[in-house]
Amino acid sequence: MNRRVLLWLLLIAFVWIVVTRVTEIENLAQTLARGLWGWVLAAAILQLLYYVVMTASYQAALWTVEVRGRLLQLLQ
């Protein structure tokens, strides 16, 4: 029952955020529509690379205290 209440609270919070930020979401959509897709793709790839590198650094930090974990497992 607690999970169901939490789910409903999260859903209500998500809807409230979307409703209160409609203009910002529209601005983002317009910016992406006018953007050069090559640069948008490059930014997305760089963001993904950033996440992988940061996860690898956390993995290295964990290995120093002898906590083993796979990179893909840590990315989740």
mmCIF file with all atom_site columns, C-alpha atoms in Angstrom:
data_model
loop_
_atom_site.group_PDB
_atom_site.id
_atom_site.type_symbol
_atom_site.label_atom_id
_atom_site.label_alt_id
_atom_site.label_comp_id
_atom_site.label_asym_id
_atom_site.label_entity_id
_atom_site.label_seq_id
_atom_site.pdbx_PDB_ins_code
_atom_site.Cartn_x
_atom_site.Cartn_y
_atom_site.Cartn_z
_atom_site.occupancy
_atom_site.B_iso_or_equiv
_atom_site.pdbx_formal_charge
_atom_site.auth_seq_id
_atom_site.auth_comp_id
_atom_site.auth_asym_id
_atom_site.auth_atom_id
_atom_site.pdbx_PDB_model_num
ATOM 1  C CA . MET A 1 1  ? 0.000  0.000  0.000   1.00 0.00 ? 1  MET A CA 1
ATOM 2  C CA . ASN A 1 2  ? 2.830  2.402  0.791   1.00 0.00 ? 2  ASN A CA 1
ATOM 3  C CA . ARG A 1 3  ? 4.299  1.901  -2.672  1.00 0.00 ? 3  ARG A CA 1
ATOM 4  C CA . ARG A 1 4  ? 0.968  2.707  -4.298  1.00 0.00 ? 4  ARG A CA 1
ATOM 5  C CA . VAL A 1 5  ? 0.692  5.948  -2.303  1.00 0.00 ? 5  VAL A CA 1
ATOM 6  C CA . LEU A 1 6  ? 4.279  6.847  -3.181  1.00 0.00 ? 6  LEU A CA 1
ATOM 7  C CA . LEU A 1 7  ? 3.597  6.131  -6.844  1.00 0.00 ? 7  LEU A CA 1
ATOM 8  C CA . TRP A 1 8  ? 0.548  8.400  -6.838  1.00 0.00 ? 8  TRP A CA 1
ATOM 9  C CA . LEU A 1 9  ? 2.472  11.169 -5.068  1.00 0.00 ? 9  LEU A CA 1
ATOM 10 C CA . LEU A 1 10 ? 5.279  10.936 -7.611  1.00 0.00 ? 10 LEU A CA 1
ATOM 11 C CA . LEU A 1 11 ? 2.788  10.969 -10.480 1.00 0.00 ? 11 LEU A CA 1
ATOM 12 C CA . ILE A 1 12 ? 1.018  14.035 -9.079  1.00 0.00 ? 12 ILE A CA 1
ATOM 13 C CA . ALA A 1 13 ? 4.363  15.790 -8.549  1.00 0.00 ? 13 ALA A CA 1
ATOM 14 C CA . PHE A 1 14 ? 5.422  14.983 -12.121 1.00 0.00 ? 14 PHE A CA 1
ATOM 15 C CA . VAL A 1 15 ? 2.169  16.325 -13.574 1.00 0.00 ? 15 VAL A CA 1
ATOM 16 C CA . TRP A 1 16 ? 2.427  19.460 -11.425 1.00 0.00 ? 16 TRP A CA 1
ATOM 17 C CA . ILE A 1 17 ? 5.990  20.105 -12.594 1.00 0.00 ? 17 ILE A CA 1
ATOM 18 C CA . VAL A 1 18 ? 5.034  19.607 -16.247 1.00 0.00 ? 18 VAL A CA 1
ATOM 19 C CA . VAL A 1 19 ? 2.008  21.902 -15.949 1.00 0.00 ? 19 VAL A CA 1
ATOM 20 C CA . THR A 1 20 ? 3.951  24.664 -14.206 1.00 0.00 ? 20 THR A CA 1
ATOM 21 C CA . ARG A 1 21 ? 6.851  24.456 -16.673 1.00 0.00 ? 21 ARG A CA 1
ATOM 22 C CA . VAL A 1 22 ? 4.947  24.245 -19.971 1.00 0.00 ? 22 VAL A CA 1
ATOM 23 C CA . THR A 1 23 ? 6.603  27.345 -21.432 1.00 0.00 ? 23 THR A CA 1
ATOM 24 C CA . GLU A 1 24 ? 10.074 26.070 -20.574 1.00 0.00 ? 24 GLU A CA 1
ATOM 25 C CA . ILE A 1 25 ? 9.287  22.718 -22.179 1.00 0.00 ? 25 ILE A CA 1
ATOM 26 C CA . GLU A 1 26 ? 7.990  24.505 -25.292 1.00 0.00 ? 26 GLU A CA 1
ATOM 27 C CA . ASN A 1 27 ? 11.173 26.614 -25.436 1.00 0.00 ? 27 ASN A CA 1
ATOM 28 C CA . LEU A 1 28 ? 13.278 23.471 -25.166 1.00 0.00 ? 28 LEU A CA 1
ATOM 29 C CA . ALA A 1 29 ? 11.309 21.779 -27.950 1.00 0.00 ? 29 ALA A CA 1
ATOM 30 C CA . GLN A 1 30 ? 11.683 24.837 -30.198 1.00 0.00 ? 30 GLN A CA 1
ATOM 31 C CA . THR A 1 31 ? 15.399 25.038 -29.475 1.00 0.00 ? 31 THR A CA 1
ATOM 32 C CA . LEU A 1 32 ? 15.883 21.378 -30.336 1.00 0.00 ? 32 LEU A CA 1
ATOM 33 C CA . ALA A 1 33 ? 13.780 21.745 -33.496 1.00 0.00 ? 33 ALA A CA 1
ATOM 34 C CA . ARG A 1 34 ? 15.866 24.691 -34.688 1.00 0.00 ? 34 ARG A CA 1
ATOM 35 C CA . GLY A 1 35 ? 19.165 23.129 -33.672 1.00 0.00 ? 35 GLY A CA 1
ATOM 36 C CA . LEU A 1 36 ? 21.628 21.445 -35.955 1.00 0.00 ? 36 LEU A CA 1
ATOM 37 C CA . TRP A 1 37 ? 21.104 17.734 -35.416 1.00 0.00 ? 37 TRP A CA 1
ATOM 38 C CA . GLY A 1 38 ? 24.783 16.962 -35.832 1.00 0.00 ? 38 GLY A CA 1
ATOM 39 C CA . TRP A 1 39 ? 25.607 19.147 -32.832 1.00 0.00 ? 39 TRP A CA 1
ATOM 40 C CA . VAL A 1 40 ? 22.677 17.790 -30.812 1.00 0.00 ? 40 VAL A CA 1
ATOM 41 C CA . LEU A 1 41 ? 23.908 14.247 -31.475 1.00 0.00 ? 41 LEU A CA 1
ATOM 42 C CA . ALA A 1 42 ? 27.472 15.228 -30.595 1.00 0.00 ? 42 ALA A CA 1
ATOM 43 C CA . ALA A 1 43 ? 26.263 16.731 -27.309 1.00 0.00 ? 43 ALA A CA 1
ATOM 44 C CA . ALA A 1 44 ? 24.288 13.573 -26.491 1.00 0.00 ? 44 ALA A CA 1
ATOM 45 C CA . ILE A 1 45 ? 27.312 11.378 -27.223 1.00 0.00 ? 45 ILE A CA 1
ATOM 46 C CA . LEU A 1 46 ? 29.557 13.573 -25.082 1.00 0.00 ? 46 LEU A CA 1
ATOM 47 C CA . GLN A 1 47 ? 27.023 13.421 -22.240 1.00 0.00 ? 47 GLN A CA 1
ATOM 48 C CA . LEU A 1 48 ? 26.950 9.630  -22.462 1.00 0.00 ? 48 LEU A CA 1
ATOM 49 C CA . LEU A 1 49 ? 30.744 9.516  -22.507 1.00 0.00 ? 49 LEU A CA 1
ATOM 50 C CA . TYR A 1 50 ? 30.805 11.760 -19.430 1.00 0.00 ? 50 TYR A CA 1
ATOM 51 C CA . TYR A 1 51 ? 28.531 9.332  -17.558 1.00 0.00 ? 51 TYR A CA 1
ATOM 52 C CA . VAL A 1 52 ? 30.719 6.374  -18.509 1.00 0.00 ? 52 VAL A CA 1
ATOM 53 C CA . VAL A 1 53 ? 33.920 8.132  -17.408 1.00 0.00 ? 53 VAL A CA 1
ATOM 54 C CA . MET A 1 54 ? 32.381 9.238  -14.103 1.00 0.00 ? 54 MET A CA 1
ATOM 55 C CA . THR A 1 55 ? 31.123 5.706  -13.476 1.00 0.00 ? 55 THR A CA 1
ATOM 56 C CA . ALA A 1 56 ? 34.596 4.339  -14.210 1.00 0.00 ? 56 ALA A CA 1
ATOM 57 C CA . SER A 1 57 ? 36.086 6.765  -11.685 1.00 0.00 ? 57 SER A CA 1
ATOM 58 C CA . TYR A 1 58 ? 33.575 5.607  -9.061  1.00 0.00 ? 58 TYR A CA 1
ATOM 59 C CA . GLN A 1 59 ? 34.481 2.018  -9.938  1.00 0.00 ? 59 GLN A CA 1
ATOM 60 C CA . ALA A 1 60 ? 38.164 2.796  -9.413  1.00 0.00 ? 60 ALA A CA 1
ATOM 61 C CA . ALA A 1 61 ? 37.387 4.443  -6.078  1.00 0.00 ? 61 ALA A CA 1
ATOM 62 C CA . LEU A 1 62 ? 35.379 1.425  -4.987  1.00 0.00 ? 62 LEU A CA 1
ATOM 63 C CA . TRP A 1 63 ? 38.140 -0.933 -6.038  1.00 0.00 ? 63 TRP A CA 1
ATOM 64 C CA . THR A 1 64 ? 40.582 0.888  -3.730  1.00 0.00 ? 64 THR A CA 1
ATOM 65 C CA . VAL A 1 65 ? 38.431 -0.193 -0.783  1.00 0.00 ? 65 VAL A CA 1
ATOM 66 C CA . GLU A 1 66 ? 38.069 -3.680 -2.268  1.00 0.00 ? 66 GLU A CA 1
ATOM 67 C CA . VAL A 1 67 ? 34.446 -3.363 -3.360  1.00 0.00 ? 67 VAL A CA 1
ATOM 68 C CA . ARG A 1 68 ? 34.215 -4.992 -6.752  1.00 0.00 ? 68 ARG A CA 1
ATOM 69 C CA . GLY A 1 69 ? 31.580 -4.064 -9.290  1.00 0.00 ? 69 GLY A CA 1
ATOM 70 C CA . ARG A 1 70 ? 31.148 -4.206 -13.041 1.00 0.00 ? 70 ARG A CA 1
ATOM 71 C CA . LEU A 1 71 ? 30.939 -0.968 -15.021 1.00 0.00 ? 71 LEU A CA 1
ATOM 72 C CA . LEU A 1 72 ? 27.533 -1.775 -16.515 1.00 0.00 ? 72 LEU A CA 1
ATOM 73 C CA . GLN A 1 73 ? 26.211 -2.732 -13.103 1.00 0.00 ? 73 GLN A CA 1
ATOM 74 C CA . LEU A 1 74 ? 27.336 0.614  -11.688 1.00 0.00 ? 74 LEU A CA 1
ATOM 75 C CA . LEU A 1 75 ? 25.773 2.540  -14.560 1.00 0.00 ? 75 LEU A CA 1
ATOM 76 C CA . GLN A 1 76 ? 22.307 1.359  -13.550 1.00 0.00 ? 76 GLN A CA 1
#
